[in-house]
Short mmCIF file of C-alpha atoms and ligand atoms in Angstrom, two decimals:
data_model
loop_
_atom_site.label_atom_id
_atom_site.label_comp_id
_atom_site.label_asym_id
_atom_site.label_seq_id
_atom_site.Cartn_x
_atom_site.Cartn_y
_atom_site.Cartn_z
CA MET Z 1 -115.02 41.50 194.45
CA THR Z 2 -116.06 43.33 197.44
CA GLU Z 3 -114.72 43.14 200.81
CA ASN Z 4 -117.66 41.18 201.89
CA THR Z 5 -117.27 38.32 199.56
CA ALA Z 6 -113.48 38.30 199.72
CA ALA Z 7 -113.91 37.73 203.64
CA LYS Z 8 -116.31 34.88 203.10
CA HIS Z 9 -113.77 33.22 200.84
CA GLU Z 10 -111.00 33.39 203.32
CA LEU Z 11 -113.29 31.76 205.98
CA ARG Z 12 -113.48 28.50 203.90
CA VAL Z 13 -110.14 27.62 205.31
CA ARG Z 14 -110.55 27.01 209.04
CA PRO Z 15 -108.10 28.58 211.59
CA ILE Z 16 -106.06 25.73 213.29
CA GLU Z 17 -105.54 25.82 216.89
CA ASN Z 18 -102.31 24.05 217.19
CA GLY Z 19 -100.31 22.95 214.26
CA THR Z 20 -98.21 24.54 211.08
CA VAL Z 21 -98.88 26.70 208.41
CA ILE Z 22 -96.48 26.56 205.35
CA ASP Z 23 -96.67 29.81 203.80
CA HIS Z 24 -95.08 31.60 200.83
CA ILE Z 25 -94.86 27.95 198.86
CA SER Z 26 -93.88 28.63 195.25
CA ALA Z 27 -97.14 28.58 193.14
CA GLY Z 28 -97.87 24.81 192.02
CA GLN Z 29 -95.84 23.26 194.51
CA ALA Z 30 -98.43 22.76 197.49
CA LEU Z 31 -99.01 18.75 196.47
CA ASN Z 32 -95.35 18.27 196.41
CA VAL Z 33 -95.12 19.58 199.78
CA LEU Z 34 -97.78 17.22 200.75
CA LYS Z 35 -95.84 14.51 199.46
CA ILE Z 36 -92.69 15.23 201.14
CA LEU Z 37 -94.79 15.27 204.31
CA GLU Z 38 -96.42 11.98 203.30
CA ILE Z 39 -99.83 13.43 203.71
CA PRO Z 40 -102.28 11.97 203.88
CA GLY Z 41 -101.22 8.77 205.87
CA SER Z 42 -98.77 10.61 208.58
CA SER Z 43 -101.03 13.22 210.01
CA GLU Z 44 -104.27 12.64 211.87
CA GLY Z 45 -105.34 16.23 211.74
CA VAL Z 46 -107.03 18.34 209.31
CA VAL Z 47 -104.99 19.67 206.41
CA SER Z 48 -105.88 22.53 204.08
CA VAL Z 49 -104.21 23.56 201.09
CA VAL Z 50 -104.74 26.92 199.41
CA MET Z 51 -103.35 26.97 196.01
CA ASN Z 52 -102.62 30.20 193.60
CA ALA Z 53 -103.50 32.53 196.50
CA ALA Z 54 -102.37 36.15 195.92
CA GLY Z 55 -98.99 36.98 197.75
CA ALA Z 56 -96.93 39.88 198.06
CA HIS Z 57 -94.71 38.59 195.07
CA GLY Z 58 -97.22 37.09 192.75
CA LYS Z 59 -99.11 33.78 193.37
CA LYS Z 60 -98.40 31.52 196.17
CA ASP Z 61 -99.45 28.21 197.68
CA VAL Z 62 -100.25 27.69 201.51
CA VAL Z 63 -100.34 24.30 203.26
CA LYS Z 64 -102.07 24.34 206.88
CA ILE Z 65 -101.56 21.11 209.13
CA GLU Z 66 -103.64 20.59 212.39
CA GLY Z 67 -101.43 19.09 215.31
CA ARG Z 68 -98.15 18.57 213.71
CA GLU Z 69 -94.84 20.24 213.69
CA LEU Z 70 -92.10 19.50 211.17
CA ASN Z 71 -88.80 18.13 211.51
CA VAL Z 72 -85.43 19.27 210.19
CA ARG Z 73 -85.27 16.88 207.29
CA GLU Z 74 -88.81 17.66 206.23
CA VAL Z 75 -87.96 21.39 206.27
CA ASP Z 76 -84.78 20.92 204.36
CA ARG Z 77 -86.64 18.97 201.52
CA ILE Z 78 -89.38 21.69 201.50
CA SER Z 79 -86.83 24.26 200.93
CA LEU Z 80 -85.53 22.83 197.75
CA ILE Z 81 -88.97 22.97 196.07
CA ALA Z 82 -90.41 26.13 197.94
CA PRO Z 83 -87.13 28.21 198.49
CA ASN Z 84 -89.30 31.25 199.67
CA ALA Z 85 -91.47 29.21 201.99
CA THR Z 86 -92.04 30.33 205.83
CA ILE Z 87 -92.86 27.83 208.48
CA ASN Z 88 -95.39 29.23 211.12
CA ILE Z 89 -95.70 27.21 214.23
CA ILE Z 90 -99.38 27.89 215.43
CA ARG Z 91 -99.99 27.56 219.10
CA ASN Z 92 -103.47 28.40 220.54
CA PHE Z 93 -104.63 29.78 217.17
CA LYS Z 94 -101.64 32.32 217.07
CA VAL Z 95 -98.44 32.28 215.29
CA LEU Z 96 -95.89 31.44 217.97
CA GLN Z 97 -92.75 31.12 215.63
CA LYS Z 98 -92.20 32.03 212.09
CA LYS Z 99 -88.98 30.61 210.22
CA LYS Z 100 -87.98 31.24 206.60
CA VAL Z 101 -86.76 27.65 205.24
CA HIS Z 102 -83.25 27.62 204.95
CA ILE Z 103 -81.60 26.16 201.96
CA PRO Z 104 -79.04 23.68 202.99
CA GLU Z 105 -75.50 23.71 201.38
CA TYR Z 106 -75.33 19.99 201.07
CA ILE Z 107 -77.92 17.28 201.10
CA GLU Z 108 -77.45 13.38 201.41
CA GLY Z 109 -80.06 10.70 200.77
CA VAL Z 110 -82.50 13.15 199.82
CA VAL Z 111 -82.99 13.26 195.86
CA ARG Z 112 -81.89 10.93 193.34
CA CYS Z 113 -79.37 11.36 190.57
CA MET Z 114 -80.85 11.98 187.27
CA ASN Z 115 -78.10 10.28 185.58
CA PRO Z 116 -78.87 6.77 185.16
CA ASN Z 117 -75.30 5.81 184.87
CA CYS Z 118 -74.29 7.44 188.07
CA ILE Z 119 -72.64 5.14 190.67
CA SER Z 120 -75.12 6.50 193.30
CA ASN Z 121 -77.97 4.76 191.26
CA THR Z 122 -76.50 1.31 191.71
CA MET Z 123 -76.42 -1.30 194.40
CA GLU Z 124 -73.44 0.33 196.04
CA PRO Z 125 -73.83 1.18 199.70
CA VAL Z 126 -73.89 4.82 199.27
CA ASN Z 127 -76.33 7.73 199.83
CA SER Z 128 -76.76 10.17 196.80
CA LYS Z 129 -74.88 13.36 197.73
CA PHE Z 130 -75.69 16.84 196.50
CA ASP Z 131 -73.96 20.35 196.60
CA VAL Z 132 -76.75 22.81 196.65
CA THR Z 133 -76.39 26.19 195.18
CA SER Z 134 -79.16 28.94 194.29
CA GLU Z 135 -78.92 31.18 191.41
CA LYS Z 136 -81.56 34.05 191.57
CA ASP Z 137 -84.83 32.02 192.28
CA ARG Z 138 -83.47 28.68 190.96
CA ILE Z 139 -81.99 25.94 193.16
CA LEU Z 140 -79.11 23.85 191.60
CA LEU Z 141 -78.04 20.40 192.86
CA ARG Z 142 -74.69 19.02 191.77
CA CYS Z 143 -74.14 15.33 192.20
CA LYS Z 144 -70.88 14.69 194.30
CA TYR Z 145 -70.31 11.40 192.21
CA CYS Z 146 -70.94 12.20 188.62
CA GLU Z 147 -71.48 16.06 188.72
CA ARG Z 148 -74.72 16.06 186.97
CA VAL Z 149 -76.68 19.20 187.85
CA ILE Z 150 -80.44 19.01 188.73
CA SER Z 151 -81.98 22.33 187.97
CA GLU Z 152 -85.63 21.58 187.19
CA ASN Z 153 -88.35 19.62 188.73
CA ILE Z 154 -86.58 18.87 191.77
CA ALA Z 155 -89.71 17.43 193.38
CA GLU Z 156 -89.83 14.50 190.80
CA HIS Z 157 -86.52 13.56 191.96
CA LEU Z 158 -87.08 13.23 195.66
CA LEU Z 159 -86.46 10.06 197.36
CA MET I 1 -51.00 22.27 190.86
CA ILE I 2 -51.20 21.25 187.28
CA ASP I 3 -47.88 23.00 186.33
CA HIS I 4 -46.34 20.96 189.32
CA ILE I 5 -47.53 17.79 187.72
CA LEU I 6 -46.16 18.89 184.38
CA ASN I 7 -42.74 20.07 185.63
CA THR I 8 -42.49 16.84 187.47
CA ALA I 9 -43.20 14.70 184.52
CA GLU I 10 -40.35 16.63 182.54
CA LYS I 11 -38.10 15.93 185.01
CA LEU I 12 -39.06 12.13 185.01
CA GLU I 13 -38.72 11.82 181.21
CA PRO I 14 -35.32 10.42 180.90
CA ILE I 15 -36.49 7.56 183.24
CA ALA I 16 -39.58 6.97 180.98
CA ARG I 17 -37.28 6.79 178.20
CA GLY I 18 -35.09 4.03 180.06
CA LYS I 19 -32.22 6.33 180.08
CA GLU I 20 -31.86 6.46 183.56
CA ILE I 21 -32.74 3.77 186.27
CA SER I 22 -34.92 4.81 189.35
CA THR I 23 -35.96 2.99 192.57
CA LEU I 24 -38.11 5.87 193.62
CA LEU I 25 -41.03 3.61 194.03
CA ALA I 26 -39.24 0.47 195.04
CA GLY I 27 -41.34 -1.71 197.43
CA LYS I 28 -44.52 -0.01 196.41
CA VAL I 29 -47.33 -1.70 194.80
CA LEU I 30 -50.05 -0.45 192.31
CA MET I 31 -53.25 -2.15 192.05
CA LEU I 32 -54.87 -1.69 188.58
CA LEU I 33 -58.74 -2.23 188.71
CA PHE I 34 -59.84 -2.14 185.22
CA PHE I 35 -63.48 -2.94 185.04
CA GLU I 36 -63.43 -2.10 181.17
CA PRO I 37 -61.11 -2.81 178.50
CA SER I 38 -58.18 -0.36 178.08
CA THR I 39 -54.59 -0.99 176.46
CA ARG I 40 -53.07 2.34 176.62
CA THR I 41 -54.14 3.52 179.84
CA ARG I 42 -53.34 0.38 181.63
CA MET I 43 -50.13 -0.37 179.93
CA SER I 44 -48.64 3.18 180.45
CA PHE I 45 -49.55 2.97 184.24
CA GLU I 46 -47.69 -0.44 184.18
CA THR I 47 -44.90 0.88 182.61
CA ALA I 48 -44.61 4.16 184.68
CA MET I 49 -44.88 1.96 187.94
CA ILE I 50 -42.15 -0.50 186.81
CA ARG I 51 -39.62 2.16 185.51
CA LEU I 52 -39.84 3.82 188.71
CA GLY I 53 -38.89 0.46 190.54
CA GLY I 54 -42.29 -0.33 191.89
CA SER I 55 -44.77 -3.31 191.23
CA VAL I 56 -48.02 -3.75 189.55
CA MET I 57 -50.98 -5.97 190.57
CA ASN I 58 -53.94 -6.47 188.19
CA LEU I 59 -57.54 -7.44 188.86
CA GLY I 60 -57.51 -9.87 186.23
CA SER I 61 -60.55 -11.09 184.19
CA VAL I 62 -63.67 -9.68 185.79
CA GLU I 63 -65.58 -12.64 184.66
CA ALA I 64 -63.43 -14.94 186.85
CA SER I 65 -63.50 -12.82 189.88
CA SER I 66 -65.78 -12.11 192.91
CA ILE I 67 -67.29 -9.30 190.77
CA ALA I 68 -68.84 -11.58 188.71
CA LYS I 69 -70.51 -13.01 191.71
CA GLY I 70 -72.14 -9.77 192.60
CA GLU I 71 -69.46 -7.92 194.75
CA THR I 72 -69.85 -4.34 195.13
CA LEU I 73 -67.27 -1.99 194.14
CA ALA I 74 -67.16 -0.62 197.50
CA ASP I 75 -66.33 -4.33 198.94
CA THR I 76 -63.73 -4.73 196.15
CA ILE I 77 -62.14 -1.52 197.28
CA ARG I 78 -62.01 -2.25 200.91
CA VAL I 79 -60.22 -5.38 200.13
CA VAL I 80 -57.77 -4.44 197.73
CA GLU I 81 -56.89 -1.41 199.59
CA GLY I 82 -55.18 -4.19 201.94
CA TYR I 83 -52.91 -5.27 199.17
CA ALA I 84 -51.75 -2.07 197.60
CA ASP I 85 -50.22 1.48 198.11
CA ALA I 86 -52.49 2.84 195.38
CA ILE I 87 -55.31 1.83 193.06
CA VAL I 88 -55.99 3.06 189.68
CA LEU I 89 -59.67 2.40 188.89
CA ARG I 90 -61.41 2.28 185.34
CA HIS I 91 -65.07 1.43 185.70
CA PRO I 92 -68.08 2.17 183.39
CA LYS I 93 -70.22 4.11 185.91
CA GLU I 94 -69.78 7.99 186.36
CA GLY I 95 -68.21 8.82 189.89
CA SER I 96 -66.94 5.40 190.65
CA ALA I 97 -63.60 6.76 191.28
CA ARG I 98 -64.76 9.44 193.74
CA MET I 99 -66.99 6.80 195.49
CA ALA I 100 -64.07 4.33 195.62
CA SER I 101 -61.89 7.12 197.28
CA GLU I 102 -64.74 7.19 200.08
CA PHE I 103 -63.90 3.63 201.04
CA SER I 104 -60.09 3.47 200.44
CA SER I 105 -57.25 4.65 202.88
CA VAL I 106 -54.78 4.65 199.88
CA PRO I 107 -54.94 6.88 197.00
CA VAL I 108 -57.43 6.25 194.25
CA ILE I 109 -56.55 7.49 190.65
CA ASN I 110 -59.45 7.89 188.16
CA GLY I 111 -58.52 5.98 185.10
CA GLY I 112 -61.68 6.82 183.47
CA ASP I 113 -65.12 6.65 184.89
CA GLY I 114 -67.72 6.10 182.11
CA ALA I 115 -68.66 9.19 180.20
CA GLY I 116 -67.39 11.15 183.28
CA HIS I 117 -63.77 12.10 183.48
CA HIS I 118 -60.49 10.76 182.35
CA PRO I 119 -58.11 12.95 184.20
CA THR I 120 -54.65 11.44 183.56
CA GLN I 121 -55.59 11.76 179.80
CA THR I 122 -55.96 15.43 180.18
CA PHE I 123 -52.88 15.63 182.00
CA LEU I 124 -50.94 14.07 179.20
CA ASP I 125 -52.67 16.08 176.65
CA LEU I 126 -51.80 19.22 178.37
CA TYR I 127 -48.15 17.94 178.81
CA THR I 128 -48.01 17.30 174.97
CA ILE I 129 -49.25 20.76 174.22
CA SER I 130 -46.59 22.16 176.63
CA ARG I 131 -43.64 19.96 175.34
CA GLU I 132 -44.62 20.24 171.69
CA SER I 133 -45.99 23.74 171.33
CA HIS I 134 -46.99 26.21 174.26
CA LEU I 135 -49.97 26.11 176.81
CA GLU I 136 -50.31 29.96 177.53
CA GLY I 137 -52.68 31.59 174.94
CA ALA I 138 -52.36 28.56 172.60
CA LYS I 139 -54.55 28.64 169.35
CA ILE I 140 -56.17 25.26 169.48
CA ALA I 141 -58.61 23.48 167.18
CA LEU I 142 -60.43 20.47 168.12
CA ALA I 143 -61.81 18.61 165.39
CA GLY I 144 -64.11 15.36 165.14
CA ASP I 145 -66.62 13.98 167.80
CA LEU I 146 -66.84 17.04 170.02
CA LYS I 147 -70.17 15.83 171.37
CA TYR I 148 -69.64 12.50 172.76
CA GLY I 149 -66.00 12.61 173.14
CA ARG I 150 -65.19 13.24 176.92
CA THR I 151 -61.47 13.74 176.42
CA VAL I 152 -62.19 17.02 174.40
CA HIS I 153 -64.72 18.06 176.91
CA SER I 154 -62.11 17.94 179.89
CA LEU I 155 -59.41 19.03 177.52
CA CYS I 156 -61.51 22.48 177.09
CA TYR I 157 -61.91 23.24 180.69
CA ALA I 158 -58.20 22.39 181.39
CA LEU I 159 -57.13 24.92 178.59
CA SER I 160 -59.33 27.28 179.89
CA LEU I 161 -56.79 27.84 182.77
CA TYR I 162 -54.27 28.83 180.38
CA GLY I 163 -56.30 31.49 178.23
CA ALA I 164 -56.36 29.29 174.94
CA GLU I 165 -58.32 30.34 171.96
CA ILE I 166 -60.34 27.28 171.08
CA THR I 167 -62.05 26.61 167.75
CA MET I 168 -64.41 23.85 167.51
CA VAL I 169 -64.48 22.00 164.00
CA SER I 170 -67.18 19.35 163.59
CA PRO I 171 -70.28 18.35 161.99
CA LYS I 172 -73.38 19.78 163.21
CA GLU I 173 -74.48 16.52 164.61
CA LEU I 174 -71.34 16.37 166.85
CA ARG I 175 -71.21 19.75 168.01
CA MET I 176 -69.68 20.64 171.45
CA PRO I 177 -72.44 20.50 173.98
CA ALA I 178 -73.96 23.88 174.45
CA GLU I 179 -73.37 24.06 178.27
CA ILE I 180 -69.49 23.66 177.56
CA ILE I 181 -69.58 26.37 175.23
CA SER I 182 -71.28 28.76 177.62
CA ASP I 183 -69.03 27.72 180.49
CA LEU I 184 -66.01 28.61 178.38
CA LYS I 185 -67.53 31.94 177.35
CA ARG I 186 -68.39 32.48 180.91
CA LEU I 187 -64.45 31.88 181.64
CA ASP I 188 -63.64 34.55 179.11
CA ILE I 189 -62.26 31.91 176.54
CA LYS I 190 -62.60 32.75 172.80
CA VAL I 191 -64.47 30.12 171.35
CA LYS I 192 -65.41 29.58 167.64
CA GLN I 193 -67.50 26.87 166.03
CA THR I 194 -67.16 25.70 162.39
CA ASP I 195 -67.59 22.73 160.43
CA SER I 196 -64.66 23.49 157.96
CA ILE I 197 -61.27 22.22 158.93
CA GLU I 198 -59.90 24.31 155.78
CA GLU I 199 -61.13 27.56 157.43
CA VAL I 200 -58.96 27.05 160.59
CA ILE I 201 -55.81 25.01 159.36
CA GLY I 202 -53.95 27.97 158.76
CA ASP I 203 -54.56 29.72 161.89
CA VAL I 204 -53.64 27.43 164.75
CA ASP I 205 -50.61 26.00 166.89
CA VAL I 206 -52.35 22.85 167.72
CA LEU I 207 -54.94 20.62 166.11
CA TYR I 208 -56.42 17.97 168.36
CA VAL I 209 -58.35 15.42 166.25
CA THR I 210 -60.76 12.87 167.55
CA ARG I 211 -62.52 9.55 166.10
CA ILE I 212 -65.68 9.96 164.91
CA GLN I 213 -67.57 6.74 165.58
CA LYS I 214 -69.59 5.30 162.75
CA GLU I 215 -72.50 4.20 165.07
CA ARG I 216 -73.24 7.93 165.57
CA PHE I 217 -74.68 8.19 162.28
CA PRO I 218 -77.88 6.09 161.21
CA ASP I 219 -76.95 6.78 157.43
CA PRO I 220 -73.54 5.21 156.30
CA ASP I 221 -73.24 7.65 153.50
CA GLU I 222 -73.67 10.75 155.88
CA TYR I 223 -71.14 9.05 158.06
CA HIS I 224 -68.47 8.82 155.00
CA LYS I 225 -69.31 12.12 153.69
CA VAL I 226 -68.66 13.67 157.38
CA ALA I 227 -65.45 11.64 158.01
CA THR I 228 -63.92 12.44 154.57
CA SER I 229 -64.87 16.17 155.03
CA LEU I 230 -62.68 16.32 158.32
CA GLN I 231 -59.91 14.06 157.18
CA ILE I 232 -56.44 15.41 157.78
CA THR I 233 -54.30 15.23 154.58
CA PRO I 234 -50.88 16.38 153.37
CA GLU I 235 -52.72 18.54 150.92
CA LEU I 236 -54.87 20.29 153.73
CA LEU I 237 -51.76 20.76 155.60
CA GLU I 238 -50.01 22.87 152.76
CA ASN I 239 -51.80 25.68 154.20
CA ALA I 240 -50.89 24.99 158.03
CA ARG I 241 -48.32 27.25 160.14
CA PRO I 242 -45.16 25.45 160.12
CA GLN I 243 -45.29 24.91 163.84
CA LEU I 244 -48.61 23.33 163.84
CA LYS I 245 -48.69 20.01 166.00
CA ILE I 246 -51.56 17.42 165.46
CA MET I 247 -52.50 15.29 168.32
CA HIS I 248 -54.92 12.26 168.67
CA PRO I 249 -55.74 10.17 171.62
CA LEU I 250 -55.45 7.24 169.34
CA PRO I 251 -56.51 4.84 168.20
CA ARG I 252 -56.99 6.40 164.77
CA ILE I 253 -58.95 4.95 162.37
CA ASN I 254 -59.04 7.19 159.24
CA GLU I 255 -59.16 10.84 160.64
CA ILE I 256 -55.47 11.13 159.62
CA ASP I 257 -54.04 10.02 156.46
CA PRO I 258 -51.05 7.97 157.28
CA ARG I 259 -48.88 10.18 155.08
CA VAL I 260 -49.27 12.69 157.86
CA ASP I 261 -47.41 10.57 160.06
CA TYR I 262 -44.12 11.45 158.32
CA THR I 263 -44.62 15.17 158.46
CA PRO I 264 -43.34 17.46 161.32
CA HIS I 265 -46.68 18.21 162.20
CA ALA I 266 -47.56 14.58 163.59
CA CYS I 267 -47.23 14.22 167.33
CA TYR I 268 -49.50 11.57 168.40
CA TYR I 269 -46.99 8.65 168.87
CA ARG I 270 -45.00 11.22 171.27
CA GLN I 271 -48.31 12.10 172.82
CA SER I 272 -48.96 8.59 173.60
CA PHE I 273 -45.39 8.25 174.90
CA TYR I 274 -46.01 11.25 177.28
CA GLY I 275 -48.63 9.23 179.11
CA VAL I 276 -45.82 7.40 180.82
CA PRO I 277 -43.82 10.50 182.32
CA VAL I 278 -47.09 12.00 183.09
CA ARG I 279 -48.34 8.93 185.06
CA MET I 280 -44.95 8.65 186.66
CA ALA I 281 -45.25 12.04 187.94
CA LEU I 282 -48.74 11.39 189.31
CA LEU I 283 -47.71 8.32 190.99
CA SER I 284 -44.71 9.53 192.58
CA LEU I 285 -46.82 12.58 193.99
CA VAL I 286 -49.80 10.55 195.27
CA LEU I 287 -47.40 7.89 196.83
CA GLY I 288 -45.41 10.89 198.36
CA ALA I 289 -42.01 9.91 196.70
CA LEU I 290 -41.71 13.26 195.56
CA GLU I 291 -43.12 16.57 196.91
N1 ATP J 1 -104.57 30.00 213.60
C1 ATP J 1 -104.37 29.88 212.24
N2 ATP J 1 -105.02 28.98 211.59
C2 ATP J 1 -104.71 28.99 210.21
N3 ATP J 1 -103.74 29.56 209.51
C3 ATP J 1 -103.11 30.71 210.35
C4 ATP J 1 -103.31 30.93 211.61
N4 ATP J 1 -102.77 31.97 212.01
C5 ATP J 1 -101.90 32.49 211.19
N5 ATP J 1 -102.33 31.54 210.04
C6 ATP J 1 -101.84 31.85 208.58
O1 ATP J 1 -100.32 31.73 208.66
C7 ATP J 1 -99.76 32.59 207.82
C8 ATP J 1 -98.49 33.43 208.76
O2 ATP J 1 -99.55 34.26 209.75
P1 ATP J 1 -99.02 35.76 209.91
O3 ATP J 1 -100.20 36.17 210.77
O4 ATP J 1 -97.72 36.00 210.39
O5 ATP J 1 -99.28 36.60 208.49
P2 ATP J 1 -98.41 37.61 207.92
O6 ATP J 1 -98.18 38.61 208.75
O7 ATP J 1 -99.11 37.87 206.62
O8 ATP J 1 -96.96 36.87 207.51
P3 ATP J 1 -95.94 36.97 206.37
O9 ATP J 1 -95.26 38.14 206.50
O10 ATP J 1 -95.04 35.86 206.70
O11 ATP J 1 -96.67 36.75 204.96
C9 ATP J 1 -100.72 33.33 207.10
O12 ATP J 1 -100.82 32.56 205.99
C10 ATP J 1 -102.07 33.25 207.98
O13 ATP J 1 -103.13 33.16 207.22
MG1 MG J 2 -98.68 37.23 204.51
ZN1 ZN J 3 -74.84 11.37 189.92
#
């Protein structure tokens, strides 16, 4: 590919004036990021998704959302499925602020325990509770109640 | 912490045997909330409490209670904490005791939570090993259903604190879960796996036998074959160390030949008795009657 065609390719995603760019999402997780943000449905603005883009450390996905900033709860959830993501706040077409997601040590009411016989999966008046640890590039969630560990496909367990 | 519980249990043993009278927990009420059948755990908690001069309250039958009307465990706990100084909970859901403790201002003792934990059983197993053999660096074989038996799972982790050497003896269908094996190896515990009891019998201080459930085998012939190959008989024990102790959480079906009961190796009845001093120790400590 020549410089020229590559540049044209980039232009397919139009720049946003104000909003958020979620960059360095683990490849394959962009749609799960949209699910966490309840897109479509929760945002008015244009949303663009780039999948399998070449990043500094292999392939990555990118999500760009016009006219929206994320809250802590959303960023916490994104960190579980895309631990290397950065949240770039765009103002007036420029990156105003860039933050790496922070993986919380403990999450409550965010994912469902995968043990069907866990007390947190009953009518009891409790939120699910997990201790979060990371091992290399993997995130491990350990249920505070039954101690079952979720280590794969965390997106599927999000509440 | 564990050693402190075991030492306390040993001090309380004369009371557990009825040789000494105690009023250590006089005026205290223990609530037994058993949502699943249990005889041993329940009776030994009752005995432990009564021997220490305390009283016991029971949930009674679940069918006749408010639980049958759909009350949550959280609500049951919030009510009964007002009636008792401590609660023992046996419940079919994993994590139930931990959840109960969030709703209770009095101590909650886990009396078994589904496939989760049964810590007082683990304490009494450790106590038995320390009384009848030795915990530090013990050579121990676990035989039978190592896949589904939560007793042996918790025991493995507990033994790892004492640098045990553990041999897992089971048919391949009922092997110890791989996660547990790798956890133990990570903890630098020597672990071997085999399906032959003959191979290990001459080499261990403690043999912990568990029941193999028929239901685990679709083919009754296969069950019979496996059960027979792991059966503990006096003939097998001819090659055992003289000081070998045999444990079993009971009830036993036919994993141990009844003739073994009369050998010096058998310690499973004493093991079940040890449940009393161990639970006495736990109750005295959680109720603050002992430090
Ligand atoms: N106005 C904009 N509209 C759409 N996307 C933008 C806009 N400004 C920046 N971006 C995108 O936001 C991300 C962060 O932009 P930045 O200029 O900080 O890139 P960078 O220096 O490569 O950052 P990093 O080191 O985090 O990869 C990039 O994916 C970039 O394409
Ligand atoms: Mg970049
Ligand atoms: Zn759980």
